[in-house]
Short mmCIF file of C-alpha atoms in Angstrom, two decimals:
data_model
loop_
_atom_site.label_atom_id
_atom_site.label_comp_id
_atom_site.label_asym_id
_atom_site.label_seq_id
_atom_site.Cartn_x
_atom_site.Cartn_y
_atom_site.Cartn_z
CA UNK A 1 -111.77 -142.01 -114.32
CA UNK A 2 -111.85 -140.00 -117.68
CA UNK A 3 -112.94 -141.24 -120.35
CA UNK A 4 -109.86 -143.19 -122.37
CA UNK A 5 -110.90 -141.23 -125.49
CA UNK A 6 -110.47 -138.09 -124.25
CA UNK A 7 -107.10 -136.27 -123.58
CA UNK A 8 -105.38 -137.13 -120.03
CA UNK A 9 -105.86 -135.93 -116.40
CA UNK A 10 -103.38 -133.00 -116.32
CA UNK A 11 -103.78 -132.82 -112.33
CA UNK A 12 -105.48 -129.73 -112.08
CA UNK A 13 -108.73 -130.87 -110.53
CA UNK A 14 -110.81 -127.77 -111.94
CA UNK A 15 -109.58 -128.32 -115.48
CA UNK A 16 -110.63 -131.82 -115.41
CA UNK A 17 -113.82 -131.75 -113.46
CA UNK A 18 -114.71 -129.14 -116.71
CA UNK A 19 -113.64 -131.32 -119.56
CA UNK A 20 -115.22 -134.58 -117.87
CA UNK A 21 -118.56 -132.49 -117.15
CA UNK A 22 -118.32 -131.02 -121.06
CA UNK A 23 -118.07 -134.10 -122.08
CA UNK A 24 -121.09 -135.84 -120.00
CA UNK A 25 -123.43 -132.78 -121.20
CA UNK A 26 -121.98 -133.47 -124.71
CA UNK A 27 -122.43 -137.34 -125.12
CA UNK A 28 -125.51 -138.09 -122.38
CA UNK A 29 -125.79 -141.35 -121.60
CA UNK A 30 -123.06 -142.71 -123.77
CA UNK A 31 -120.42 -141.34 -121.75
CA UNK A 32 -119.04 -143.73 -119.43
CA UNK A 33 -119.64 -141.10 -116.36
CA UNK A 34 -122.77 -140.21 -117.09
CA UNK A 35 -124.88 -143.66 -115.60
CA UNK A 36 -123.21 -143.93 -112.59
CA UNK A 37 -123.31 -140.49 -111.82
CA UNK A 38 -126.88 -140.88 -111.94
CA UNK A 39 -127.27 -144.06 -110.17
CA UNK A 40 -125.57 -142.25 -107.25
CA UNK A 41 -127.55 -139.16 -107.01
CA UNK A 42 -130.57 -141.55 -107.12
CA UNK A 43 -129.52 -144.00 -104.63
CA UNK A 44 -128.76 -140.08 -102.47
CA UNK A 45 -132.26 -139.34 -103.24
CA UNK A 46 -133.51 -142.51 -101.96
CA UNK A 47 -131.41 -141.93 -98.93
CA UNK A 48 -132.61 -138.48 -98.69
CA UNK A 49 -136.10 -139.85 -98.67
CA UNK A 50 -135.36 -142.02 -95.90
CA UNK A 51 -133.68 -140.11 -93.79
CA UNK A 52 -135.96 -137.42 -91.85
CA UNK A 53 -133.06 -134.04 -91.49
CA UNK A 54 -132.06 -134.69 -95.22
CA UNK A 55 -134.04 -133.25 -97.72
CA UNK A 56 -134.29 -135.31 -100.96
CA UNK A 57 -132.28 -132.68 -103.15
CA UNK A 58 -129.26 -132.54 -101.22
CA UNK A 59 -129.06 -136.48 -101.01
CA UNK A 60 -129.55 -136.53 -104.95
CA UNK A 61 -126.18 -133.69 -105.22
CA UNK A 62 -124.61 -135.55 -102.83
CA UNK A 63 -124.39 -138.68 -104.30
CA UNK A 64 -124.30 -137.17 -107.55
CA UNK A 65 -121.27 -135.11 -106.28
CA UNK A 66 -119.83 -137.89 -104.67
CA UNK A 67 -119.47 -140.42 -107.74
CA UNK A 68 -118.13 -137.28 -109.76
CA UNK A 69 -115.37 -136.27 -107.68
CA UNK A 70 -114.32 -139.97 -107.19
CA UNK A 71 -114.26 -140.59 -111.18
CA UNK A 72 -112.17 -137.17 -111.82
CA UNK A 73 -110.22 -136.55 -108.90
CA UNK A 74 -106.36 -136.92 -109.63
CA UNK A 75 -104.84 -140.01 -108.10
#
């Protein structure tokens, strides 16, 4: 999901992930992506921890990556 302020998906998956991205590095934590982007590259961390063949870095992009690709793929 983009935010409702900003101009609409146009489909191209690139274009968007850029403007949603822009506009998380632009507005921190008062973009509406930005927190649970976070809360799902910690709770990958966490997982990372936990699990012995994942480092903790690749469970923190992974659930980072995750929750990002949900809220801007095209549906």
């Amino acid at each position: 999901m983009i935010d409702p302020q900003r101009p609409h998906k146009t489909g191209d998956f690139v274009y968007d992930a850029r403007q949603e991205l822009a506009g998380m590095l632009a507005d921190g934590l008062d973009h509406p992506s930005t927190k649970p982007v976070l809360a799902w590259g910690a709770l990958g961390a966490v997982a990372g921890a936990m699990l012995p063949f994942v480092p903790v870095g690749l469970g923190l992009a992974a659930g980072a990556g995750y929750k990002f690709y949900k809220r801007v793929k095209p549906d």
